[in-house]
Amino acid sequence: MYNIIIVDDEPVIRFGLKASVNWEQEGLSLIGDYSNGEEAWTAMEDNHVDILITDIKMPVMDGLTLMKKAIKRFPKLKVILVSSYNDFEYVKEGLVHGAVDYVLKHTLEPEEFIHVIRKCVSKVKEEEKIEEKLDIVNKSTHLKERKKLEQDVKRFLLLGEEHVQHISITDFLPGPFLFIYMKMNHVEKLEAQYGFLYKSLILEEIQEAFYTNRENGICILIGESDVLFLLNDVSNPVRAIQQLYQDMIDGKDMSFSFGYDMIYRLNELNKGFQRSFSACERRFFYPEKSIFDYQPKEKQLVTLNFEQLKQFLLPYDEKKINEFVEDRYKLWKQEIMEPSEIKEEACSILTNLFAKKLDHVLLLDKCAEIKGTELLDELTTLLLEQIKECNLLITEEPLRANADNELMDNAFDYIHQHYTEELTLKMVADHIHISRNYFSILFRRQCDQKFIDYVIELRIKKASELLRDTSQKVYEVAKNSGFNDVKYFSKLFKKMTGHTPGSYRSKHQN
C-alpha cells in the first residue's frame, strides 16, 4: 500500500477528491486530508508519504512551498497539483520543481483524477523495479561504493554540499573531472514507435553497461531521456565521448547529443553539471552536430508586448503571422536566448492569440508539443502549424463535433484491423484524412493516453492470448502481435505483466 494525503483549503473540493477514488482498490492508504500546507507538513513529519495531492493557493503555507519541503523530506515523492484556471504560472513552476501532473479542480472528472493517480503509482512502482534491478547489479563492493558515490553526487547537485556528509569522489576519480551530459535525440519519434517505456529500458541498459565495462566514473540517469557521466579522462574530451559512445551505445538504433565541460575542484560540481547541460542544449541551434563544448555567451531576454502583438496579428492574417514568426526566428537563431526561453515565448505567442477563443486544456496540449521540440527549425515550423490549426478550429468548431466522432470511429476500426502490422499515428491520420497533430489531440481527448501506448496495450493483449492458446515460439508471438524486436518485446512484456513470456505461458497453460 502506498500512502497518500490530500491538501486543499476548500472542504467541498477535499470531499470530492476523497470520494472520487476507491483508495483501497487502487492499493493506496489515505492518511488524511488537510486544509493548509502547515497541517499537512505536520502529518508528514509522522508519516511516510508516497503521493501528495495539493492545492496551490492556500493560507498559512501554500502548495508550492509544501511541495518543495516535502520533496526534500521524501525525494521520491510524487506530487499532483490541484489548480484553478488562473493558476497556470504556478502550475508551471510546480512542474519545473518535480510535480508529476496537475488537475483542474472545477472541471475535474473522477476518471481523469484516477488516471493521474495511477500515473503516479506507476512511476513509484517503476522506480522500485529499477532499484531492485540495480540492487542485483551491485554485487561487488567496488560497484556498491560507486553507486553510493552516484547518490552522493545526486544529492550534492540537488541539495548542495551541506546536505552530503562526505563525498569520496577523489578515491575513484582523482581530479580534474570531465562532465558529459548526454541527451537522447528524437524522443517523440521513439515514443511514437515504441511507447514511453522504451526510453527507460535503453537508459538502464546504458547505465548497466557503463558500470560493467568501466572501472571508474559514475553514470547518473536524469529524467526519462538524459544521462550524466562523470569521468577523469580529460586529456581529450571529444575522444572520451566517442569511446563512451562506442562502448555503451554503438549498435542501438538511436542517436544522442553530448555536451561537456571540465572542472578542477570538488565544489564546482554544480557548475560542471550546468555547463555540460548548457553545452548539450546547443543542438537546438545546430542539428548537424552531436558533440558540443561549453561556450559562455551573453544571453538576452527580448520581451514581447503581447497586447501590441494581438492588435498587429488579429484578426487572423496568415501573411502577417508568417512574417512575424520569421522575424522571431532570426532573433532566436542568434542564441541570445536559452532554448527553454524560446519555447516559453512560442507558447506565449500561441496562448495570447487564442486564449479567449479556444479551450485552455487544448492550448496546453499544443504548448506541450512545442516544448517537446528538439530543434529551432522544428519549433518554428510547428508554431506556424499550431497557429493555423487553432484558427481553423475557431472557424469550424460549430461543425466539428459530429464529424470528429465519425472520424474517430473510423480511426479505431483501422487501428484494430492493423495493430499487429507497422502502424504509426501519421498512418492512421492519413487514413482518415486529417493532420497528424489534430488526430493526436482527438485521440488524447477520447482515450486519455498516447496513441502508441494504446497500440502497445493491444499488442501485449494479443501476445498474452497467443502465449496462452498456442505453442508458438516467443519470437513468433512477438512478430504475430506486432513487435519486430523480440528482445524489446520480452522486456516490455515483463514490465507490463510482471512475467516473462515464458513464465506467463507456464502459469496460464498449466
Short mmCIF file of C-alpha atoms in Angstrom, two decimals:
data_model
loop_
_atom_site.label_atom_id
_atom_site.label_comp_id
_atom_site.label_asym_id
_atom_site.label_seq_id
_atom_site.Cartn_x
_atom_site.Cartn_y
_atom_site.Cartn_z
CA MET A 1 0.00 0.00 0.00
CA TYR A 2 1.24 3.48 -0.86
CA ASN A 3 0.45 6.40 1.44
CA ILE A 4 -1.34 9.46 0.09
CA ILE A 5 -2.56 12.77 1.54
CA ILE A 6 -4.89 15.48 0.19
CA VAL A 7 -4.45 19.20 0.89
CA ASP A 8 -6.97 21.88 -0.13
CA ASP A 9 -8.49 24.80 1.73
CA GLU A 10 -11.94 24.18 0.21
CA PRO A 11 -13.86 21.46 2.14
CA VAL A 12 -16.05 20.69 -0.89
CA ILE A 13 -13.00 20.05 -3.07
CA ARG A 14 -11.39 17.84 -0.42
CA PHE A 15 -14.59 15.84 -0.08
CA GLY A 16 -14.88 15.49 -3.85
CA LEU A 17 -11.30 14.29 -4.23
CA LYS A 18 -11.69 11.76 -1.42
CA ALA A 19 -14.98 10.43 -2.76
CA SER A 20 -13.75 10.10 -6.35
CA VAL A 21 -11.48 7.12 -5.68
CA ASN A 22 -11.77 3.71 -4.07
CA TRP A 23 -8.39 4.12 -2.38
CA GLU A 24 -8.02 0.56 -1.11
CA GLN A 25 -8.89 -0.85 -4.51
CA GLU A 26 -6.15 1.31 -6.04
CA GLY A 27 -3.64 -0.01 -3.50
CA LEU A 28 -3.49 3.29 -1.61
CA SER A 29 -3.86 4.30 2.02
CA LEU A 30 -5.35 7.77 2.53
CA ILE A 31 -3.54 9.14 5.58
CA GLY A 32 -5.78 12.18 5.79
CA ASP A 33 -6.94 15.44 4.23
CA TYR A 34 -5.85 18.88 5.39
CA SER A 35 -6.92 22.47 4.86
CA ASN A 36 -3.45 24.03 4.52
CA GLY A 37 0.18 23.16 3.96
CA GLU A 38 1.18 23.58 7.60
CA GLU A 39 -1.27 20.92 8.78
CA ALA A 40 -0.14 18.57 6.00
CA TRP A 41 3.52 19.15 6.82
CA THR A 42 2.89 18.24 10.46
CA ALA A 43 1.28 14.99 9.31
CA MET A 44 4.25 14.28 7.05
CA GLU A 45 6.65 14.55 9.96
CA ASP A 46 4.94 11.50 11.48
CA ASN A 47 4.12 9.51 8.33
CA HIS A 48 5.91 8.39 5.20
CA VAL A 49 4.09 9.77 2.15
CA ASP A 50 4.34 8.45 -1.42
CA ILE A 51 1.83 10.71 -3.19
CA LEU A 52 0.87 14.29 -2.31
CA ILE A 53 -2.25 15.89 -3.81
CA THR A 54 -2.20 19.59 -3.02
CA ASP A 55 -3.96 22.81 -3.93
CA ILE A 56 -1.59 25.61 -4.97
CA LYS A 57 -3.09 28.66 -3.27
CA MET A 58 -3.82 28.08 0.43
CA PRO A 59 -3.49 30.04 3.67
CA VAL A 60 -0.66 29.53 6.21
CA MET A 61 1.51 27.51 3.78
CA ASP A 62 0.83 27.38 0.03
CA GLY A 63 1.06 24.25 -2.09
CA LEU A 64 4.37 25.05 -3.82
CA THR A 65 6.12 25.69 -0.50
CA LEU A 66 4.69 22.45 0.88
CA MET A 67 5.75 20.56 -2.24
CA LYS A 68 9.36 21.79 -2.07
CA LYS A 69 9.67 20.93 1.64
CA ALA A 70 8.02 17.54 1.14
CA ILE A 71 10.28 16.56 -1.77
CA LYS A 72 13.32 17.39 0.36
CA ARG A 73 11.99 15.03 3.03
CA PHE A 74 10.79 12.36 0.58
CA PRO A 75 12.92 12.66 -2.61
CA LYS A 76 10.82 10.05 -4.44
CA LEU A 77 7.52 11.76 -3.58
CA LYS A 78 5.04 12.09 -6.45
CA VAL A 79 3.05 15.34 -6.43
CA ILE A 80 -0.27 16.16 -8.13
CA LEU A 81 -1.16 19.86 -8.18
CA VAL A 82 -4.80 20.95 -7.89
CA SER A 83 -5.25 24.27 -9.69
CA SER A 84 -7.75 26.79 -10.97
CA TYR A 85 -7.70 28.26 -14.47
CA ASN A 86 -5.80 31.33 -13.26
CA ASP A 87 -3.05 29.32 -11.55
CA PHE A 88 -1.10 28.21 -14.62
CA GLU A 89 2.05 30.22 -13.88
CA TYR A 90 2.19 28.46 -10.51
CA VAL A 91 1.45 25.12 -12.19
CA LYS A 92 4.43 25.62 -14.49
CA GLU A 93 6.66 26.38 -11.50
CA GLY A 94 5.39 23.27 -9.75
CA LEU A 95 6.10 21.07 -12.78
CA VAL A 96 9.61 22.51 -13.00
CA HIS A 97 10.22 21.56 -9.36
CA GLY A 98 9.10 17.97 -9.84
CA ALA A 99 5.30 17.69 -9.83
CA VAL A 100 4.12 14.72 -11.91
CA ASP A 101 0.91 16.33 -13.21
CA TYR A 102 -1.92 18.71 -12.37
CA VAL A 103 -5.73 18.66 -12.36
CA LEU A 104 -8.22 21.49 -12.74
CA LYS A 105 -10.41 21.48 -9.64
CA HIS A 106 -13.63 22.90 -11.10
CA THR A 107 -13.76 20.68 -14.20
CA LEU A 108 -12.26 17.54 -12.70
CA GLU A 109 -13.88 14.23 -13.64
CA PRO A 110 -13.30 11.11 -11.46
CA GLU A 111 -11.91 9.16 -14.42
CA GLU A 112 -9.33 11.85 -15.12
CA PHE A 113 -8.35 12.04 -11.44
CA ILE A 114 -7.95 8.27 -11.16
CA HIS A 115 -5.83 8.25 -14.32
CA VAL A 116 -3.43 10.83 -12.86
CA ILE A 117 -3.20 8.89 -9.58
CA ARG A 118 -2.47 5.66 -11.44
CA LYS A 119 0.23 7.51 -13.37
CA CYS A 120 1.89 8.39 -10.05
CA VAL A 121 1.55 4.84 -8.73
CA SER A 122 3.06 3.54 -11.96
CA LYS A 123 6.05 5.84 -11.56
CA VAL A 124 6.55 4.73 -7.93
CA LYS A 125 6.40 1.06 -8.95
CA GLU A 126 8.71 1.65 -11.89
CA GLU A 127 11.29 3.29 -9.64
CA GLU A 128 11.02 0.38 -7.22
CA LYS A 129 11.62 -2.06 -10.07
CA ILE A 130 14.64 -0.08 -11.24
CA GLU A 131 16.00 -0.02 -7.70
CA GLU A 132 15.53 -3.78 -7.40
CA LYS A 133 17.32 -4.32 -10.68
CA LEU A 134 20.21 -2.09 -9.69
CA ASP A 135 20.43 -3.87 -6.34
CA ILE A 136 21.01 -7.12 -8.20
CA VAL A 137 23.68 -5.50 -10.38
CA ASN A 138 25.52 -4.08 -7.37
CA LYS A 139 27.27 -7.28 -6.40
CA SER A 140 30.82 -6.17 -5.82
CA THR A 141 31.95 -3.86 -3.03
CA HIS A 142 33.60 -1.59 -5.55
CA LEU A 143 30.38 -1.24 -7.51
CA LYS A 144 28.37 -0.55 -4.35
CA GLU A 145 30.78 2.20 -3.40
CA ARG A 146 30.46 3.73 -6.86
CA LYS A 147 26.70 3.64 -6.57
CA LYS A 148 26.91 5.36 -3.20
CA LEU A 149 29.12 7.96 -4.81
CA GLU A 150 26.49 8.37 -7.53
CA GLN A 151 23.83 9.05 -4.90
CA ASP A 152 26.12 11.50 -3.09
CA VAL A 153 26.73 13.43 -6.29
CA LYS A 154 22.97 13.46 -6.96
CA ARG A 155 22.33 14.89 -3.51
CA PHE A 156 25.14 17.39 -3.97
CA LEU A 157 23.66 18.58 -7.28
CA LEU A 158 20.08 18.70 -5.99
CA LEU A 159 20.53 19.99 -2.44
CA GLY A 160 24.02 21.42 -2.14
CA GLU A 161 27.25 20.45 -0.43
CA GLU A 162 25.87 20.92 3.10
CA HIS A 163 23.44 18.00 2.61
CA VAL A 164 26.21 15.50 1.83
CA GLN A 165 28.27 14.25 4.76
CA HIS A 166 31.28 13.21 2.70
CA ILE A 167 31.97 12.66 -0.97
CA SER A 168 34.90 10.32 -1.51
CA ILE A 169 34.94 11.12 -5.20
CA THR A 170 38.72 11.54 -5.32
CA ASP A 171 39.11 7.90 -4.20
CA PHE A 172 37.65 6.91 -7.56
CA LEU A 173 38.29 9.95 -9.74
CA PRO A 174 41.37 11.97 -8.93
CA GLY A 175 40.61 15.36 -10.48
CA PRO A 176 40.26 17.18 -12.75
CA PHE A 177 36.78 15.96 -13.72
CA LEU A 178 35.07 15.69 -17.09
CA PHE A 179 31.30 16.25 -17.04
CA ILE A 180 29.43 14.76 -20.01
CA TYR A 181 25.70 15.45 -20.37
CA MET A 182 24.04 13.06 -22.84
CA LYS A 183 20.56 13.69 -24.23
CA MET A 184 18.53 11.22 -26.26
CA ASN A 185 17.52 12.63 -29.66
CA HIS A 186 14.19 12.15 -31.48
CA VAL A 187 12.39 11.30 -28.24
CA GLU A 188 8.93 11.93 -29.66
CA LYS A 189 9.64 9.63 -32.61
CA LEU A 190 10.90 6.87 -30.29
CA GLU A 191 7.82 7.19 -28.08
CA ALA A 192 5.57 7.14 -31.13
CA GLN A 193 7.25 3.97 -32.39
CA TYR A 194 7.92 2.02 -29.18
CA GLY A 195 5.97 3.65 -26.32
CA PHE A 196 7.08 5.61 -23.28
CA LEU A 197 8.79 2.67 -21.50
CA TYR A 198 11.34 2.18 -24.27
CA LYS A 199 13.49 5.15 -23.22
CA SER A 200 13.91 3.92 -19.66
CA LEU A 201 14.80 0.43 -20.91
CA ILE A 202 17.55 1.85 -23.11
CA LEU A 203 18.95 4.13 -20.41
CA GLU A 204 19.01 1.27 -17.91
CA GLU A 205 20.99 -0.79 -20.43
CA ILE A 206 23.44 2.08 -20.93
CA GLN A 207 23.92 2.56 -17.19
CA GLU A 208 24.39 -1.17 -16.65
CA ALA A 209 26.92 -1.36 -19.50
CA PHE A 210 28.79 1.64 -18.08
CA TYR A 211 29.25 0.08 -14.64
CA THR A 212 30.06 -3.32 -16.13
CA ASN A 213 32.62 -2.14 -18.70
CA ARG A 214 34.34 0.76 -16.92
CA GLU A 215 36.34 0.54 -13.71
CA ASN A 216 35.98 4.21 -12.84
CA GLY A 217 33.48 7.02 -13.25
CA ILE A 218 29.82 7.38 -12.42
CA CYS A 219 26.66 7.42 -14.53
CA ILE A 220 23.50 9.21 -13.36
CA LEU A 221 20.11 8.92 -15.07
CA ILE A 222 18.49 12.34 -15.39
CA GLY A 223 14.75 12.31 -16.04
CA GLU A 224 13.46 9.98 -18.74
CA SER A 225 15.88 10.63 -21.62
CA ASP A 226 19.13 12.14 -20.27
CA VAL A 227 22.29 10.76 -18.67
CA LEU A 228 25.15 12.46 -16.81
CA PHE A 229 28.63 10.93 -16.88
CA LEU A 230 31.46 11.99 -14.58
CA LEU A 231 34.93 10.85 -15.69
CA ASN A 232 38.54 11.74 -15.06
CA ASP A 233 39.57 11.31 -18.70
CA VAL A 234 40.13 14.97 -19.56
CA SER A 235 43.09 14.90 -21.93
CA ASN A 236 40.86 14.61 -24.99
CA PRO A 237 37.15 15.13 -24.14
CA VAL A 238 35.90 14.53 -27.69
CA ARG A 239 37.79 11.25 -27.89
CA ALA A 240 36.46 10.27 -24.45
CA ILE A 241 32.90 10.85 -25.65
CA GLN A 242 33.50 8.89 -28.84
CA GLN A 243 34.86 5.99 -26.79
CA LEU A 244 31.89 6.21 -24.44
CA TYR A 245 29.53 6.05 -27.40
CA GLN A 246 31.38 3.09 -28.86
CA ASP A 247 31.35 1.15 -25.56
CA MET A 248 27.78 1.85 -24.42
CA ILE A 249 25.61 2.94 -27.31
CA ASP A 250 27.01 1.89 -30.69
CA GLY A 251 24.65 -0.53 -32.41
CA LYS A 252 21.49 0.87 -30.85
CA ASP A 253 19.06 2.31 -33.38
CA MET A 254 19.06 5.83 -31.94
CA SER A 255 21.16 8.96 -31.66
CA PHE A 256 22.36 11.12 -28.78
CA SER A 257 23.76 14.60 -28.25
CA PHE A 258 26.64 15.31 -25.87
CA GLY A 259 27.69 18.43 -24.01
CA TYR A 260 30.85 18.59 -21.93
CA ASP A 261 32.80 20.76 -19.54
CA MET A 262 35.74 20.28 -17.17
CA ILE A 263 36.04 21.27 -13.53
CA TYR A 264 39.08 21.22 -11.28
CA ARG A 265 37.67 21.33 -7.75
CA LEU A 266 35.05 19.30 -5.94
CA ASN A 267 32.98 22.36 -5.03
CA GLU A 268 32.48 23.06 -8.75
CA LEU A 269 30.24 20.02 -9.31
CA ASN A 270 27.15 22.16 -9.85
CA LYS A 271 29.00 24.38 -12.29
CA GLY A 272 30.12 21.35 -14.29
CA PHE A 273 26.59 19.99 -14.37
CA GLN A 274 25.03 23.27 -15.50
CA ARG A 275 27.70 23.94 -18.12
CA SER A 276 27.60 20.46 -19.63
CA PHE A 277 23.79 20.68 -19.79
CA SER A 278 24.01 24.12 -21.42
CA ALA A 279 26.51 22.78 -23.94
CA CYS A 280 24.24 19.86 -24.83
CA GLU A 281 21.32 22.27 -25.33
CA ARG A 282 23.22 23.88 -28.22
CA ARG A 283 22.00 21.09 -30.51
CA PHE A 284 18.73 23.08 -30.55
CA PHE A 285 20.55 25.54 -32.84
CA TYR A 286 22.97 23.13 -34.59
CA PRO A 287 21.16 19.88 -35.51
CA GLU A 288 24.01 18.70 -37.73
CA LYS A 289 26.39 18.35 -34.75
CA SER A 290 26.36 15.84 -31.87
CA ILE A 291 29.22 16.91 -29.54
CA PHE A 292 29.31 20.38 -28.00
CA ASP A 293 31.71 22.06 -25.63
CA TYR A 294 30.60 24.75 -23.22
CA GLN A 295 30.84 28.23 -24.70
CA PRO A 296 29.87 31.14 -22.45
CA LYS A 297 27.69 33.61 -24.27
CA GLU A 298 25.86 36.67 -23.05
CA LYS A 299 22.14 35.95 -23.01
CA GLN A 300 19.37 38.48 -23.52
CA LEU A 301 15.66 38.16 -22.95
CA VAL A 302 13.94 40.15 -25.67
CA THR A 303 10.40 40.54 -24.34
CA LEU A 304 7.31 40.90 -26.47
CA ASN A 305 4.40 43.26 -25.88
CA PHE A 306 1.58 40.77 -26.32
CA GLU A 307 -1.19 43.37 -26.41
CA GLN A 308 0.53 45.09 -29.33
CA LEU A 309 1.14 41.68 -30.87
CA LYS A 310 -2.58 40.82 -30.80
CA GLN A 311 -3.50 44.18 -32.29
CA PHE A 312 -0.98 43.59 -35.06
CA LEU A 313 -1.83 39.96 -35.86
CA LEU A 314 -5.57 39.83 -35.16
CA PRO A 315 -7.88 39.42 -36.93
CA TYR A 316 -6.04 36.41 -38.34
CA ASP A 317 -3.77 37.32 -41.23
CA GLU A 318 -1.59 34.42 -42.38
CA LYS A 319 0.89 36.62 -44.23
CA LYS A 320 1.46 38.88 -41.22
CA ILE A 321 1.83 35.89 -38.91
CA ASN A 322 4.37 34.22 -41.20
CA GLU A 323 6.40 37.43 -41.38
CA PHE A 324 6.26 37.89 -37.60
CA VAL A 325 7.38 34.32 -36.85
CA GLU A 326 10.16 34.63 -39.43
CA ASP A 327 11.42 37.77 -37.65
CA ARG A 328 11.37 35.99 -34.29
CA TYR A 329 13.17 33.02 -35.86
CA LYS A 330 16.00 35.30 -36.99
CA LEU A 331 16.28 36.65 -33.46
CA TRP A 332 16.14 33.19 -31.85
CA LYS A 333 18.82 31.96 -34.24
CA GLN A 334 21.30 34.40 -32.68
CA GLU A 335 21.48 32.25 -29.48
CA ILE A 336 20.82 35.23 -27.23
CA MET A 337 18.00 33.27 -25.56
CA GLU A 338 18.08 29.82 -23.98
CA PRO A 339 16.10 27.08 -25.80
CA SER A 340 13.72 26.91 -22.81
CA GLU A 341 13.09 30.66 -23.07
CA ILE A 342 12.41 30.38 -26.80
CA LYS A 343 9.91 27.58 -26.17
CA GLU A 344 8.18 29.63 -23.47
CA GLU A 345 7.93 32.58 -25.83
CA ALA A 346 6.50 30.42 -28.62
CA CYS A 347 3.87 29.07 -26.20
CA SER A 348 3.07 32.61 -25.06
CA ILE A 349 2.54 33.72 -28.66
CA LEU A 350 0.09 30.86 -29.22
CA THR A 351 -1.83 31.28 -25.97
CA ASN A 352 -2.06 35.06 -26.19
CA LEU A 353 -3.53 34.82 -29.69
CA PHE A 354 -6.15 32.19 -28.85
CA ALA A 355 -6.68 32.07 -25.06
CA LYS A 356 -10.08 33.78 -25.25
CA LYS A 357 -11.38 31.64 -28.10
CA LEU A 358 -10.16 28.09 -27.50
CA ASP A 359 -10.31 25.57 -24.68
CA HIS A 360 -7.41 26.12 -22.28
CA VAL A 361 -6.60 22.41 -21.99
CA LEU A 362 -6.31 22.15 -25.77
CA LEU A 363 -3.85 25.05 -25.78
CA LEU A 364 -1.84 23.38 -23.02
CA ASP A 365 -1.63 20.23 -25.15
CA LYS A 366 -0.34 22.28 -28.05
CA CYS A 367 2.18 24.03 -25.80
CA ALA A 368 3.38 20.63 -24.59
CA GLU A 369 4.08 19.72 -28.23
CA ILE A 370 6.05 22.94 -28.68
CA LYS A 371 8.08 22.27 -25.54
CA GLY A 372 8.80 18.78 -26.82
CA THR A 373 10.56 20.07 -29.93
CA GLU A 374 14.30 19.46 -30.04
CA LEU A 375 15.38 21.86 -32.79
CA LEU A 376 14.75 25.52 -33.54
CA ASP A 377 13.63 24.84 -37.11
CA GLU A 378 11.25 22.17 -35.83
CA LEU A 379 9.80 24.58 -33.27
CA THR A 380 9.29 27.36 -35.81
CA THR A 381 7.52 25.08 -38.29
CA LEU A 382 5.33 23.62 -35.56
CA LEU A 383 4.40 27.05 -34.19
CA LEU A 384 3.14 28.15 -37.61
CA GLU A 385 1.17 24.90 -37.95
CA GLN A 386 -0.32 25.31 -34.48
CA ILE A 387 -1.43 28.89 -35.17
CA LYS A 388 -3.03 27.82 -38.44
CA GLU A 389 -4.79 24.86 -36.81
CA CYS A 390 -6.07 26.98 -33.93
CA ASN A 391 -7.57 29.47 -36.35
CA LEU A 392 -9.17 26.61 -38.27
CA LEU A 393 -10.63 25.20 -35.06
CA ILE A 394 -12.24 28.55 -34.28
CA THR A 395 -13.82 28.90 -37.72
CA GLU A 396 -15.01 25.29 -37.95
CA GLU A 397 -15.83 24.50 -34.30
CA PRO A 398 -19.66 24.51 -34.66
CA LEU A 399 -19.47 21.86 -37.40
CA ARG A 400 -16.79 19.63 -35.91
CA ALA A 401 -18.31 17.63 -33.05
CA ASN A 402 -20.26 15.04 -35.08
CA ALA A 403 -17.59 14.88 -37.76
CA ASP A 404 -14.89 14.23 -35.15
CA ASN A 405 -16.86 11.35 -33.64
CA GLU A 406 -17.24 9.75 -37.05
CA LEU A 407 -13.54 10.24 -37.77
CA MET A 408 -12.55 8.56 -34.51
CA ASP A 409 -14.88 5.61 -35.16
CA ASN A 410 -13.13 5.10 -38.50
CA ALA A 411 -9.74 5.51 -36.84
CA PHE A 412 -10.41 2.85 -34.19
CA ASP A 413 -11.71 0.43 -36.84
CA TYR A 414 -8.48 0.92 -38.76
CA ILE A 415 -6.30 0.54 -35.64
CA HIS A 416 -7.95 -2.73 -34.60
CA GLN A 417 -7.53 -4.12 -38.11
CA HIS A 418 -3.84 -3.22 -38.42
CA TYR A 419 -2.26 -3.05 -34.93
CA THR A 420 -0.19 -6.21 -35.49
CA GLU A 421 1.45 -4.55 -38.51
CA GLU A 422 3.60 -1.44 -38.72
CA LEU A 423 1.27 1.30 -37.53
CA THR A 424 2.00 4.94 -36.73
CA LEU A 425 -0.12 7.87 -35.68
CA LYS A 426 0.54 9.52 -39.05
CA MET A 427 -0.62 6.43 -40.95
CA VAL A 428 -3.98 6.49 -39.14
CA ALA A 429 -4.28 10.26 -39.55
CA ASP A 430 -3.64 9.90 -43.29
CA HIS A 431 -6.24 7.14 -43.49
CA ILE A 432 -8.97 9.40 -42.05
CA HIS A 433 -7.64 12.45 -43.95
CA ILE A 434 -6.74 14.82 -41.10
CA SER A 435 -3.43 16.24 -39.89
CA ARG A 436 -1.21 14.24 -37.58
CA ASN A 437 -1.37 16.94 -34.88
CA TYR A 438 -5.16 17.21 -34.95
CA PHE A 439 -5.58 13.43 -34.80
CA SER A 440 -3.21 13.35 -31.82
CA ILE A 441 -5.42 15.88 -29.99
CA LEU A 442 -8.63 13.95 -30.80
CA PHE A 443 -7.05 10.68 -29.69
CA ARG A 444 -5.83 12.09 -26.37
CA ARG A 445 -9.28 13.59 -25.72
CA GLN A 446 -11.02 10.28 -26.28
CA CYS A 447 -8.53 7.82 -24.75
CA ASP A 448 -6.56 9.94 -22.28
CA GLN A 449 -3.34 8.25 -23.38
CA LYS A 450 -0.89 8.43 -26.24
CA PHE A 451 -1.62 6.61 -29.47
CA ILE A 452 1.40 4.29 -29.30
CA ASP A 453 0.65 3.30 -25.70
CA TYR A 454 -2.86 2.29 -26.77
CA VAL A 455 -1.43 0.23 -29.64
CA ILE A 456 1.13 -1.42 -27.34
CA GLU A 457 -1.65 -2.42 -24.93
CA LEU A 458 -3.46 -4.10 -27.84
CA ARG A 459 -0.25 -5.87 -28.88
CA ILE A 460 0.53 -7.08 -25.36
CA LYS A 461 -3.04 -8.35 -25.02
CA LYS A 462 -2.67 -10.20 -28.34
CA ALA A 463 0.69 -11.63 -27.25
CA SER A 464 -0.89 -12.84 -24.00
CA GLU A 465 -3.59 -14.66 -25.97
CA LEU A 466 -1.00 -16.30 -28.25
CA LEU A 467 1.12 -17.40 -25.28
CA ARG A 468 -1.93 -18.92 -23.57
CA ASP A 469 -3.64 -20.50 -26.54
CA THR A 470 -0.86 -21.54 -28.97
CA SER A 471 2.52 -23.26 -28.94
CA GLN A 472 4.20 -20.54 -30.99
CA LYS A 473 7.78 -19.73 -30.02
CA VAL A 474 8.38 -16.42 -28.26
CA TYR A 475 9.89 -14.78 -31.36
CA GLU A 476 6.82 -15.90 -33.36
CA VAL A 477 4.48 -14.49 -30.71
CA ALA A 478 6.39 -11.21 -30.82
CA LYS A 479 6.17 -10.99 -34.61
CA ASN A 480 2.50 -12.01 -34.78
CA SER A 481 1.47 -9.47 -32.15
CA GLY A 482 3.24 -6.54 -33.84
CA PHE A 483 6.77 -6.48 -32.33
CA ASN A 484 9.79 -6.65 -34.62
CA ASP A 485 12.37 -6.85 -31.82
CA VAL A 486 11.95 -9.95 -29.64
CA LYS A 487 14.38 -8.62 -27.00
CA TYR A 488 12.38 -5.41 -26.61
CA PHE A 489 9.14 -7.41 -26.64
CA SER A 490 10.35 -9.65 -23.80
CA LYS A 491 11.44 -6.71 -21.62
CA LEU A 492 8.26 -4.76 -22.31
CA PHE A 493 6.04 -7.78 -21.69
CA LYS A 494 7.68 -8.31 -18.28
CA LYS A 495 7.30 -4.64 -17.33
CA MET A 496 3.62 -4.59 -18.28
CA THR A 497 2.53 -8.02 -16.97
CA GLY A 498 5.07 -8.80 -14.26
CA HIS A 499 6.05 -12.04 -16.05
CA THR A 500 8.48 -13.04 -18.75
CA PRO A 501 6.74 -14.53 -21.82
CA GLY A 502 7.96 -17.99 -20.74
CA SER A 503 6.74 -17.73 -17.14
CA TYR A 504 3.42 -16.26 -18.31
CA ARG A 505 2.88 -19.24 -20.62
CA SER A 506 3.82 -21.73 -17.88
CA LYS A 507 1.43 -20.10 -15.42
CA HIS A 508 -1.55 -19.96 -17.79
CA GLN A 509 -1.16 -23.22 -19.72
CA ASN A 510 -0.94 -25.48 -16.65
#
